Amino acid sequence: MTEKIFKNNQVMVAGEIVSDFEYSHEIFGEGFYTVKLLVNRLSDTDDIIPLLVSERLIDVTGEYIGQKIEAKGQFRSYNRHEENRNHLILSMFVREIEFIDEIGNRKPNYIFLDGYICKPPVYRMTPLGREIADLLLAVNRAYGKSDYIPCICWGRNARFAGKLSVGERIQVWGRIQSREYQKKVGESQVVNRIAYEVSVNKLELKEEE
């Protein structure tokens, strides 16, 4: 069962560390730390992906900014309560980490998810006429938990996704992307935030086994 759970949420990224390790939390005496990884897109833009790493995988007190790594793991979510509402926090939970000299022919940003639609899809058109659909995917984890992963589809995939129903099981392939946005706080203050989502390249509807 655990092996099946690992297979339904697979991430591989390769990029450059651009922050120090910052303490996140502890579970059963094992400390977990966050670090930011800069990952190049095929276009001129980059994504900044937050990694959650156990102190057992790496010496978190070291200086690593500017070094390149390849990491494998899963895309995880948890709810953080703030400002009287829940805020979905997303990060890559790292299971393997390797220091590398060059990205080379490695997959710089790959994700596969197998989960269930848990919110009605939102299909819309951009002002420039591009089709988009937003999905929220519940991906099962061990011990009865689930991760809730926002996904965004384009073009033909968006048209297909827009017709899907809550509870249907789908598989998606794509990449993790970061997107900056502004959030109004109080009457006049605006803060910059970063949202994370899966940009879907391929989408399949699955029949229950």
XYZ file of N, CA, C and O in Angstrom:
836
model
N 0.825 -1.201 0.000
C 0.000 0.000 0.000
C 0.867 1.261 0.000
O 0.655 2.175 -0.769
N 1.906 1.257 0.849
C 2.764 2.433 0.918
C 3.450 2.688 -0.411
O 3.558 3.826 -0.868
N 3.901 1.620 -1.087
C 4.558 1.769 -2.385
C 3.606 2.381 -3.396
O 3.982 3.234 -4.197
N 2.327 1.970 -3.348
C 1.327 2.528 -4.256
C 1.139 4.016 -3.991
O 1.015 4.816 -4.910
N 1.133 4.399 -2.697
C 0.988 5.802 -2.340
C 2.152 6.619 -2.896
O 1.977 7.714 -3.406
N 3.387 6.083 -2.815
C 4.537 6.799 -3.350
C 4.410 6.997 -4.859
O 4.834 8.012 -5.397
N 3.827 6.037 -5.538
C 3.749 6.107 -6.993
C 2.725 7.117 -7.490
O 2.806 7.562 -8.632
N 1.738 7.476 -6.667
C 0.698 8.373 -7.157
C 1.072 9.848 -7.017
O 0.283 10.723 -7.359
N 2.276 10.127 -6.511
C 2.729 11.507 -6.330
C 4.242 11.503 -6.461
O 4.953 11.189 -5.513
N 4.719 11.817 -7.672
C 6.157 11.745 -7.958
C 6.656 13.077 -8.510
O 6.073 13.609 -9.460
N 7.718 13.575 -7.905
C 8.311 14.840 -8.353
C 9.811 14.665 -8.513
O 10.456 13.997 -7.701
N 10.351 15.278 -9.564
C 11.800 15.344 -9.756
C 12.136 16.765 -10.215
O 11.552 17.263 -11.172
N 13.048 17.412 -9.481
C 13.469 18.763 -9.868
C 14.988 18.847 -9.830
O 15.656 18.118 -9.090
N 15.529 19.742 -10.628
C 16.965 20.010 -10.630
C 17.152 21.503 -10.807
O 16.549 22.114 -11.695
N 17.965 22.092 -9.939
C 18.151 23.535 -10.020
C 19.188 24.021 -9.040
O 20.008 23.250 -8.526
N 19.136 25.325 -8.761
C 20.145 25.992 -7.936
C 19.526 26.454 -6.623
O 18.464 27.086 -6.609
N 20.200 26.140 -5.516
C 19.731 26.585 -4.203
C 19.928 28.099 -4.091
O 21.009 28.617 -4.372
N 18.850 28.811 -3.676
C 18.924 30.278 -3.625
C 18.566 30.825 -2.237
O 18.293 32.013 -2.090
N 18.550 29.948 -1.222
C 18.289 30.419 0.141
C 19.004 29.518 1.135
O 19.464 28.428 0.778
N 19.087 29.979 2.366
C 19.581 29.116 3.432
C 18.456 28.189 3.888
O 17.278 28.420 3.589
N 18.815 27.152 4.626
C 17.811 26.267 5.216
C 17.163 26.971 6.409
O 17.858 27.569 7.232
N 15.848 26.880 6.469
C 15.089 27.532 7.545
C 14.243 26.487 8.264
O 13.553 25.686 7.625
N 14.302 26.478 9.585
C 13.578 25.475 10.370
C 12.083 25.557 10.109
O 11.493 26.629 10.087
N 11.446 24.382 9.913
C 10.004 24.324 9.689
C 9.289 23.681 10.877
O 8.475 24.313 11.538
N 9.589 22.409 11.157
C 8.915 21.702 12.248
C 9.684 20.420 12.583
O 10.650 20.076 11.907
N 9.209 19.743 13.605
C 9.847 18.505 14.044
C 8.791 17.423 14.210
O 7.685 17.693 14.687
N 9.101 16.205 13.774
C 8.207 15.057 13.955
C 9.023 13.907 14.536
O 10.005 13.471 13.933
N 8.603 13.433 15.713
C 9.291 12.315 16.383
C 10.802 12.532 16.457
O 11.593 11.636 16.185
N 11.187 13.747 16.802
C 12.605 14.048 16.975
C 13.369 14.334 15.698
O 14.566 14.605 15.739
N 12.698 14.275 14.549
C 13.346 14.537 13.251
C 12.981 15.948 12.787
O 11.806 16.276 12.633
N 13.997 16.786 12.611
C 13.764 18.166 12.201
C 13.623 18.294 10.693
O 14.336 17.645 9.925
N 12.685 19.144 10.264
C 12.479 19.415 8.843
C 12.712 20.898 8.573
O 12.312 21.756 9.356
N 13.367 21.157 7.424
C 13.770 22.514 7.074
C 13.329 22.827 5.646
O 13.251 21.931 4.797
N 13.057 24.106 5.381
C 12.700 24.532 4.027
C 13.883 25.245 3.379
O 14.684 25.899 4.052
N 13.972 25.080 2.069
C 14.991 25.768 1.283
C 14.388 26.039 -0.093
O 13.537 25.277 -0.563
N 14.796 27.120 -0.729
C 14.230 27.489 -2.030
C 15.174 27.073 -3.158
O 16.389 27.289 -3.081
N 14.577 26.500 -4.197
C 15.327 26.031 -5.362
C 14.877 26.791 -6.598
O 13.678 26.857 -6.898
N 15.834 27.381 -7.321
C 15.534 28.071 -8.573
C 15.637 27.067 -9.714
O 16.673 26.438 -9.911
N 14.541 26.917 -10.454
C 14.461 25.953 -11.555
C 14.155 26.697 -12.843
O 13.192 27.476 -12.910
N 14.969 26.471 -13.865
C 14.772 27.151 -15.151
C 13.611 26.551 -15.925
O 13.428 25.335 -15.949
N 12.839 27.422 -16.548
C 11.836 26.979 -17.525
C 12.470 26.993 -18.910
O 13.571 27.511 -19.117
N 11.728 26.457 -19.890
C 12.207 26.518 -21.272
C 12.189 27.954 -21.768
O 12.986 28.342 -22.609
N 11.243 28.760 -21.231
C 11.208 30.177 -21.586
C 12.257 30.917 -20.747
O 13.058 30.312 -20.050
N 12.236 32.236 -20.800
C 13.251 33.014 -20.096
C 12.960 33.175 -18.606
O 13.766 33.753 -17.880
N 11.803 32.704 -18.144
C 11.455 32.862 -16.743
C 11.915 31.654 -15.925
O 12.290 30.624 -16.471
N 11.881 31.819 -14.608
C 12.284 30.757 -13.693
C 11.171 30.500 -12.692
O 10.283 31.324 -12.495
N 11.232 29.347 -12.046
C 10.338 29.041 -10.939
C 11.167 28.894 -9.673
O 12.275 28.363 -9.703
N 10.626 29.388 -8.571
C 11.236 29.200 -7.260
C 10.388 28.183 -6.512
O 9.233 28.450 -6.174
N 10.941 26.996 -6.271
C 10.171 25.901 -5.668
C 10.655 25.665 -4.235
O 11.855 25.493 -3.999
N 9.734 25.685 -3.264
C 10.128 25.430 -1.882
C 10.285 23.930 -1.625
O 9.395 23.138 -1.926
N 11.430 23.540 -1.076
C 11.691 22.150 -0.731
C 11.610 21.976 0.786
O 12.056 22.844 1.537
N 11.031 20.869 1.214
C 10.994 20.505 2.629
C 11.923 19.305 2.809
O 11.685 18.246 2.229
N 12.997 19.494 3.600
C 14.078 18.516 3.661
C 14.338 18.105 5.110
O 14.417 18.952 6.007
N 14.502 16.806 5.338
C 14.847 16.300 6.662
C 16.314 16.567 6.962
O 17.174 16.478 6.077
N 16.606 16.871 8.238
C 17.994 17.061 8.660
C 18.803 15.773 8.541
O 20.035 15.793 8.602
N 18.112 14.636 8.342
C 18.815 13.362 8.175
C 19.354 13.190 6.750
O 20.180 12.320 6.499
N 18.855 14.002 5.811
C 19.316 13.900 4.422
C 20.517 14.791 4.137
O 21.292 14.516 3.221
N 20.651 15.885 4.903
C 21.684 16.873 4.585
C 22.031 17.653 5.856
O 21.193 17.798 6.753
N 23.263 18.148 5.924
C 23.656 19.016 7.027
C 23.034 20.395 6.784
O 23.542 21.175 5.987
N 21.946 20.682 7.490
C 21.191 21.909 7.215
C 21.910 23.168 7.703
O 21.464 24.281 7.419
N 23.034 23.013 8.417
C 23.781 24.189 8.877
C 24.803 24.652 7.838
O 25.458 25.682 8.018
N 24.945 23.888 6.745
C 25.951 24.219 5.737
C 25.554 25.400 4.863
O 24.408 25.857 4.855
N 26.537 25.904 4.105
C 26.318 27.008 3.155
C 26.170 26.408 1.756
O 27.121 25.864 1.210
N 24.978 26.509 1.191
C 24.727 25.839 -0.090
C 24.241 26.779 -1.190
O 24.009 26.330 -2.312
N 24.066 28.060 -0.892
C 23.539 28.985 -1.902
C 24.463 28.976 -3.128
O 25.682 29.077 -3.010
N 23.850 28.810 -4.310
C 24.618 28.753 -5.553
C 24.952 27.347 -6.001
O 25.350 27.145 -7.151
N 24.781 26.357 -5.105
C 25.069 24.971 -5.491
C 23.850 24.344 -6.187
O 22.703 24.709 -5.910
N 24.135 23.390 -7.065
C 23.071 22.739 -7.828
C 22.758 21.371 -7.233
O 23.654 20.653 -6.802
N 21.470 21.040 -7.234
C 21.046 19.736 -6.726
C 19.974 19.143 -7.630
O 19.315 19.844 -8.398
N 19.843 17.822 -7.518
C 18.668 17.134 -8.052
C 17.943 16.531 -6.852
O 18.567 15.942 -5.977
N 16.624 16.717 -6.802
C 15.837 16.204 -5.682
C 14.652 15.408 -6.212
O 14.068 15.752 -7.242
N 14.316 14.337 -5.493
C 13.150 13.518 -5.827
C 12.265 13.411 -4.595
O 12.768 13.337 -3.467
N 10.953 13.397 -4.819
C 10.043 13.310 -3.685
C 8.598 13.440 -4.109
O 8.200 12.920 -5.153
N 7.819 14.167 -3.289
C 6.388 14.319 -3.526
C 5.985 15.775 -3.311
O 6.639 16.510 -2.575
N 4.884 16.184 -3.957
C 4.332 17.521 -3.764
C 3.292 17.424 -2.649
O 2.331 16.657 -2.750
N 3.500 18.164 -1.573
C 2.664 18.047 -0.385
C 1.948 19.367 -0.086
O 2.405 20.440 -0.477
N 0.852 19.265 0.661
C 0.120 20.454 1.088
C -0.259 20.332 2.554
O -0.401 19.232 3.084
N -0.415 21.486 3.200
C -1.048 21.511 4.513
C -1.728 22.869 4.691
O -1.373 23.850 4.037
N -2.726 22.909 5.571
C -3.463 24.137 5.827
C -2.848 24.886 6.997
O -2.664 24.329 8.069
N -2.536 26.158 6.783
C -2.066 27.027 7.866
C -3.138 28.066 8.136
O -3.610 28.744 7.228
N -3.549 28.158 9.395
C -4.619 29.087 9.752
C -4.031 30.481 9.973
O -3.152 30.664 10.804
N -4.490 31.433 9.189
C -4.032 32.810 9.348
C -5.127 33.761 8.901
O -5.901 33.475 7.980
N -5.211 34.891 9.581
C -6.196 35.932 9.240
C -7.608 35.357 9.165
O -8.382 35.649 8.246
N -7.940 34.501 10.139
C -9.286 33.917 10.263
C -9.683 33.013 9.097
O -10.872 32.795 8.852
N -8.698 32.523 8.364
C -9.013 31.586 7.293
C -7.838 30.631 7.101
O -6.723 30.892 7.560
N -8.098 29.512 6.407
C -7.035 28.546 6.132
C -6.302 28.915 4.854
O -6.925 29.281 3.851
N -5.001 28.822 4.904
C -4.161 29.132 3.748
C -3.425 27.858 3.351
O -2.732 27.259 4.172
N -3.597 27.429 2.105
C -2.985 26.192 1.624
C -1.499 26.418 1.341
O -1.149 27.250 0.511
N -0.656 25.686 2.057
C 0.798 25.799 1.890
C 1.291 24.580 1.114
O 1.008 23.447 1.479
N 2.027 24.834 0.028
C 2.534 23.758 -0.830
C 4.058 23.739 -0.826
O 4.699 24.797 -0.840
N 4.630 22.546 -0.827
C 6.083 22.414 -0.941
C 6.401 21.010 -1.437
O 5.570 20.103 -1.377
N 7.630 20.845 -1.906
C 8.081 19.525 -2.333
C 8.736 18.832 -1.146
O 9.714 19.328 -0.575
N 8.182 17.673 -0.749
C 8.746 16.864 0.322
C 9.841 15.992 -0.289
O 9.577 15.127 -1.123
N 11.079 16.224 0.122
C 12.234 15.583 -0.509
C 12.524 14.230 0.147
O 12.635 14.126 1.369
N 12.648 13.201 -0.692
C 13.041 11.863 -0.224
C 14.489 11.538 -0.587
O 15.149 10.779 0.109
N 14.965 12.092 -1.703
C 16.354 11.884 -2.134
C 16.916 13.218 -2.597
O 16.220 14.004 -3.230
N 18.181 13.465 -2.290
C 18.830 14.700 -2.732
C 20.261 14.386 -3.144
O 20.933 13.573 -2.509
N 20.706 14.996 -4.253
C 22.049 14.732 -4.783
C 22.633 16.029 -5.305
O 21.974 16.766 -6.054
N 23.865 16.330 -4.916
C 24.549 17.502 -5.451
C 25.103 17.155 -6.830
O 25.633 16.073 -7.041
N 24.940 18.094 -7.771
C 25.348 17.852 -9.156
C 26.157 19.048 -9.659
O 26.075 20.153 -9.109
N 26.946 18.823 -10.708
C 27.734 19.901 -11.295
C 26.935 20.683 -12.330
O 27.036 21.907 -12.423
N 26.159 19.960 -13.128
C 25.358 20.590 -14.181
C 23.982 19.947 -14.241
O 23.818 18.770 -13.892
N 23.009 20.708 -14.729
C 21.657 20.156 -14.915
C 21.691 19.134 -16.045
O 21.096 18.060 -15.961
N 22.421 19.480 -17.128
C 22.597 18.546 -18.251
C 21.274 18.075 -18.811
O 20.370 18.861 -19.074
N 21.157 16.752 -19.002
C 19.934 16.208 -19.595
C 18.956 15.700 -18.532
O 18.069 14.915 -18.815
N 19.146 16.120 -17.287
C 18.204 15.743 -16.227
C 16.881 16.465 -16.433
O 16.821 17.515 -17.079
N 15.820 15.906 -15.865
C 14.525 16.578 -15.917
C 14.531 17.683 -14.859
O 14.539 17.403 -13.662
N 14.523 18.965 -15.288
C 14.621 20.024 -14.292
C 13.344 20.198 -13.474
O 13.387 20.728 -12.368
N 12.208 19.755 -14.033
C 10.949 19.993 -13.328
C 9.893 19.038 -13.877
O 9.303 19.275 -14.931
N 9.636 17.955 -13.141
C 8.692 16.927 -13.597
C 7.816 16.512 -12.426
O 8.307 16.311 -11.305
N 6.510 16.384 -12.684
C 5.600 15.900 -11.658
C 4.543 14.996 -12.282
O 4.075 15.252 -13.401
N 4.209 13.929 -11.560
C 3.109 13.036 -11.932
C 2.202 12.891 -10.712
O 2.677 12.635 -9.598
N 0.895 13.060 -10.940
C -0.087 12.917 -9.865
C -1.225 12.011 -10.305
O -1.651 12.059 -11.465
N -1.714 11.200 -9.384
C -2.870 10.337 -9.608
C -3.820 10.619 -8.447
O -3.524 10.272 -7.296
N -4.938 11.300 -8.744
C -5.824 11.701 -7.652
C -7.250 11.926 -8.093
O -7.650 11.532 -9.198
N -8.004 12.590 -7.232
C -9.444 12.760 -7.431
C -9.816 14.240 -7.423
O -9.335 15.011 -6.589
N -10.672 14.609 -8.361
C -11.141 15.995 -8.416
C -12.028 16.259 -7.195
O -12.993 15.535 -6.961
N -11.677 17.267 -6.391
C -12.413 17.497 -5.148
C -13.131 18.840 -5.123
O -13.660 19.253 -4.087
N -13.183 19.523 -6.269
C -13.854 20.816 -6.368
C -14.280 20.973 -7.828
O -13.542 20.543 -8.727
N -15.449 21.546 -8.108
C -15.853 21.698 -9.513
C -14.795 22.457 -10.325
O -14.336 23.523 -9.891
N -14.366 21.916 -11.474
C -13.374 22.621 -12.304
C -13.892 23.979 -12.749
O -15.102 24.171 -12.945
N -12.979 24.929 -12.893
C -13.334 26.276 -13.353
C -12.697 26.490 -14.719
O -11.470 26.565 -14.841
N -13.554 26.567 -15.748
C -13.081 26.789 -17.121
C -13.315 28.258 -17.478
O -14.387 28.808 -17.200
N -12.317 28.880 -18.091
C -12.478 30.290 -18.454
C -11.577 30.625 -19.642
O -10.743 29.815 -20.040
N -11.766 31.832 -20.164
C -10.931 32.327 -21.263
C -10.149 33.540 -20.770
O -10.675 34.372 -20.029
N -8.888 33.646 -21.187
C -8.104 34.833 -20.863
C -8.553 35.981 -21.773
O -9.218 35.757 -22.796
N -8.188 37.229 -21.426
C -8.526 38.364 -22.306
C -7.987 38.195 -23.725
O -8.534 38.753 -24.683
N -6.917 37.397 -23.867
C -6.336 37.165 -25.203
C -6.941 35.947 -25.891
O -6.488 35.534 -26.956
N -7.970 35.346 -25.262
C -8.676 34.232 -25.891
C -8.082 32.862 -25.643
O -8.439 31.889 -26.311
N -7.194 32.744 -24.668
C -6.601 31.446 -24.359
C -7.481 30.711 -23.346
O -7.956 31.309 -22.383
N -7.658 29.416 -23.575
C -8.512 28.616 -22.689
C -7.717 28.119 -21.479
O -6.603 27.620 -21.624
N -8.323 28.237 -20.300
C -7.695 27.796 -19.051
C -8.737 27.061 -18.221
O -9.916 27.417 -18.226
N -8.307 26.038 -17.497
C -9.173 25.383 -16.516
C -8.367 25.148 -15.240
O -7.222 24.694 -15.295
N -8.984 25.472 -14.105
C -8.370 25.242 -12.795
C -8.973 23.998 -12.166
O -10.196 23.850 -12.114
N -8.105 23.126 -11.656
C -8.538 21.913 -10.967
C -7.923 21.880 -9.575
O -6.813 22.377 -9.371
N -8.636 21.290 -8.626
C -8.053 20.985 -7.324
C -8.092 19.479 -7.167
O -9.156 18.863 -7.171
N -6.897 18.882 -7.047
C -6.755 17.430 -7.044
C -6.415 16.949 -5.634
O -5.498 17.477 -4.997
N -7.182 15.970 -5.137
C -6.872 15.326 -3.856
C -6.070 14.070 -4.144
O -6.547 13.163 -4.823
N -4.846 14.032 -3.645
C -3.941 12.904 -3.890
C -3.720 12.185 -2.564
O -3.249 12.791 -1.588
N -4.073 10.897 -2.527
C -3.995 10.148 -1.268
C -2.554 9.990 -0.791
O -1.624 9.819 -1.580
N -2.410 10.053 0.523
C -1.133 9.845 1.179
C -1.313 8.721 2.204
O -2.433 8.326 2.490
N -0.240 8.221 2.753
C -0.336 7.158 3.762
C -1.087 7.644 4.998
O -1.211 8.851 5.232
N -1.607 6.704 5.767
C -2.292 6.953 7.040
C -3.562 7.787 6.873
O -3.922 8.580 7.736
N -4.239 7.611 5.741
C -5.531 8.248 5.538
C -5.487 9.737 5.252
O -6.524 10.400 5.247
N -4.306 10.279 4.980
C -4.188 11.703 4.680
C -4.248 11.935 3.171
O -4.099 11.008 2.387
N -4.466 13.193 2.796
C -4.464 13.565 1.375
C -3.757 14.899 1.207
O -3.724 15.725 2.121
N -3.187 15.093 0.027
C -2.635 16.386 -0.355
C -3.564 17.011 -1.383
O -4.076 16.323 -2.272
N -3.779 18.318 -1.255
C -4.688 19.033 -2.154
C -3.848 19.929 -3.050
O -3.244 20.903 -2.600
N -3.803 19.563 -4.332
C -2.864 20.182 -5.272
C -3.626 20.963 -6.349
O -4.376 20.381 -7.127
N -3.438 22.292 -6.414
C -4.037 23.072 -7.497
C -3.317 22.780 -8.814
O -2.095 22.747 -8.869
N -4.103 22.566 -9.859
C -3.551 22.297 -11.192
C -4.180 23.262 -12.190
O -5.354 23.635 -12.052
N -3.410 23.651 -13.186
C -3.917 24.537 -14.226
C -3.676 23.895 -15.588
O -2.590 23.387 -15.871
N -4.739 23.851 -16.401
C -4.688 23.233 -17.736
C -4.885 24.306 -18.794
O -5.539 25.328 -18.551
N -4.384 24.036 -19.991
C -4.443 25.004 -21.086
C -5.024 24.344 -22.331
O -4.903 23.145 -22.527
N -5.623 25.163 -23.192
C -6.050 24.710 -24.514
C -6.972 23.501 -24.490
O -7.988 23.481 -23.798
N -6.607 22.488 -25.262
C -7.427 21.279 -25.372
C -7.599 20.591 -24.019
O -8.670 20.088 -23.692
N -6.514 20.564 -23.213
C -6.619 19.981 -21.869
C -7.625 20.753 -21.015
O -8.342 20.164 -20.198
N -7.662 22.073 -21.173
C -8.599 22.897 -20.401
C -10.044 22.579 -20.774
O -10.913 22.470 -19.895
N -10.303 22.403 -22.066
C -11.673 22.069 -22.512
C -12.099 20.726 -21.925
O -13.231 20.569 -21.466
N -11.196 19.763 -21.937
C -11.485 18.438 -21.395
C -11.705 18.510 -19.879
O -12.660 17.965 -19.330
N -10.797 19.222 -19.192
C -10.866 19.311 -17.732
C -12.133 20.015 -17.268
O -12.703 19.670 -16.227
N -12.575 20.998 -18.050
C -13.764 21.764 -17.665
C -15.036 20.936 -17.610
O -16.021 21.333 -16.972
N -15.023 19.768 -18.256
C -16.208 18.900 -18.282
C -16.154 17.801 -17.222
O -17.075 16.993 -17.120
N -15.069 17.740 -16.458
C -14.923 16.690 -15.446
C -15.770 17.000 -14.209
O -16.138 18.140 -13.961
N -16.042 15.957 -13.440
C -16.915 16.092 -12.269
C -16.154 15.777 -10.980
O -15.155 15.034 -10.992
N -16.653 16.327 -9.891
C -16.075 16.039 -8.578
C -16.143 14.533 -8.315
O -17.152 13.882 -8.577
N -15.040 13.977 -7.821
C -14.971 12.547 -7.511
C -14.326 11.714 -8.590
O -13.946 10.557 -8.337
N -14.181 12.275 -9.806
C -13.544 11.500 -10.879
C -12.028 11.424 -10.639
O -11.407 12.357 -10.139
N -11.478 10.265 -11.003
C -10.050 10.038 -10.824
C -9.307 10.385 -12.104
O -9.690 9.939 -13.195
N -8.254 11.168 -11.972
C -7.458 11.538 -13.142
C -5.974 11.386 -12.832
O -5.559 11.360 -11.671
N -5.187 11.282 -13.888
C -3.735 11.326 -13.797
C -3.246 12.531 -14.582
O -3.763 12.805 -15.677
N -2.294 13.254 -14.019
C -1.740 14.413 -14.718
C -0.218 14.344 -14.719
O 0.395 13.837 -13.778
N 0.360 14.853 -15.784
C 1.808 14.998 -15.927
C 2.084 16.471 -16.213
O 1.348 17.117 -16.974
N 3.134 17.007 -15.647
C 3.428 18.413 -15.904
C 4.633 18.881 -15.119
O 5.585 18.132 -14.905
N 4.570 20.142 -14.671
C 5.662 20.730 -13.896
C 5.078 21.617 -12.801
O 3.940 22.091 -12.910
N 5.867 21.833 -11.768
C 5.475 22.762 -10.703
C 5.870 24.167 -11.135
O 6.985 24.391 -11.600
N 4.941 25.106 -10.998
C 5.286 26.474 -11.333
C 4.939 27.410 -10.182
O 4.024 27.152 -9.404
N 5.717 28.479 -10.074
C 5.458 29.513 -9.075
C 4.915 30.745 -9.792
O 5.291 31.036 -10.927
N 4.032 31.445 -9.092
C 3.388 32.617 -9.709
C 3.225 33.694 -8.638
O 2.640 33.466 -7.586
N 3.768 34.869 -8.917
C 3.647 35.978 -7.964
C 2.302 36.676 -8.124
O 1.785 36.811 -9.233
N 1.742 37.090 -7.004
C 0.505 37.871 -7.044
C 0.486 38.819 -5.849
O 1.288 38.687 -4.916
N -0.414 39.783 -5.900
C -0.528 40.758 -4.816
C -1.816 40.515 -4.046
O -2.867 40.271 -4.637
N -1.717 40.591 -2.719
C -2.869 40.377 -1.854
C -3.061 41.620 -0.990
O -2.120 42.115 -0.369
N -4.292 42.095 -0.953
C -4.610 43.266 -0.143
C -4.780 42.849 1.309
O -5.508 41.919 1.626
N -4.073 43.531 2.195
C -4.153 43.264 3.626
C -4.625 44.538 4.315
O -3.956 45.567 4.235
N -5.787 44.474 4.965
C -6.316 45.668 5.604
C -6.855 46.650 4.573
O -7.208 46.289 3.439
N -6.901 47.912 4.956
C -7.522 48.931 4.097
C -6.617 49.370 2.950
O -7.077 49.610 1.844
N -5.311 49.470 3.222
C -4.440 50.072 2.205
C -3.183 49.271 1.889
O -2.533 49.510 0.874
N -2.836 48.314 2.732
C -1.571 47.598 2.538
C -1.721 46.457 1.531
O -2.692 45.722 1.551
N -0.733 46.329 0.644
C -0.689 45.245 -0.327
C 0.616 44.478 -0.137
O 1.688 45.083 -0.049
N 0.521 43.148 -0.050
C 1.731 42.326 0.117
C 1.898 41.416 -1.094
O 0.908 41.006 -1.724
N 3.150 41.140 -1.424
C 3.453 40.213 -2.518
C 3.472 38.787 -1.989
O 4.092 38.500 -0.970
N 2.789 37.884 -2.676
C 2.750 36.473 -2.299
C 3.157 35.628 -3.506
O 3.142 36.107 -4.644
N 3.485 34.368 -3.247
C 3.783 33.428 -4.330
C 2.843 32.248 -4.219
O 2.694 31.653 -3.145
N 2.173 31.944 -5.316
C 1.297 30.774 -5.380
C 2.019 29.674 -6.145
O 2.813 29.947 -7.060
N 1.749 28.430 -5.761
C 2.348 27.281 -6.450
C 1.234 26.411 -7.008
O 0.188 26.233 -6.380
N 1.461 25.888 -8.197
C 0.463 25.041 -8.847
C 1.164 24.124 -9.831
O 2.347 24.314 -10.142
N 0.434 23.136 -10.321
C 0.963 22.237 -11.334
C 0.456 22.680 -12.699
O -0.754 22.792 -12.919
N 1.372 22.997 -13.594
C 1.018 23.301 -14.978
C 0.954 21.981 -15.739
O 1.966 21.281 -15.870
N -0.231 21.627 -16.211
C -0.484 20.293 -16.766
C -0.125 20.225 -18.247
O -0.594 21.032 -19.051
N 0.723 19.260 -18.596
C 1.049 18.991 -19.999
C 0.175 17.882 -20.587
O -0.127 17.876 -21.785
N -0.207 16.909 -19.734
C -0.965 15.753 -20.187
C -1.951 15.373 -19.092
O -1.641 15.477 -17.897
N -3.140 14.922 -19.512
C -4.228 14.632 -18.575
C -4.995 13.428 -19.051
O -5.324 13.318 -20.229
N -5.260 12.473 -18.125
C -6.035 11.283 -18.494
C -7.079 10.978 -17.418
O -6.772 11.078 -16.215
N -8.261 10.609 -17.865
C -9.308 10.151 -16.957
C -9.110 8.661 -16.715
O -8.921 7.884 -17.650
N -9.148 8.237 -15.448
C -8.884 6.848 -15.106
C -10.157 6.194 -14.570
O -10.914 6.796 -13.813
N -10.366 4.939 -14.970
C -11.455 4.153 -14.392
C -10.973 3.549 -13.074
O -9.805 3.196 -12.948
N -11.859 3.447 -12.114
C -11.479 2.851 -10.827
C -11.140 1.367 -11.013
O -11.832 0.647 -11.739
N -10.089 0.928 -10.352
C -9.643 -0.468 -10.473
C -10.525 -1.369 -9.618
O -10.976 -0.989 -8.561
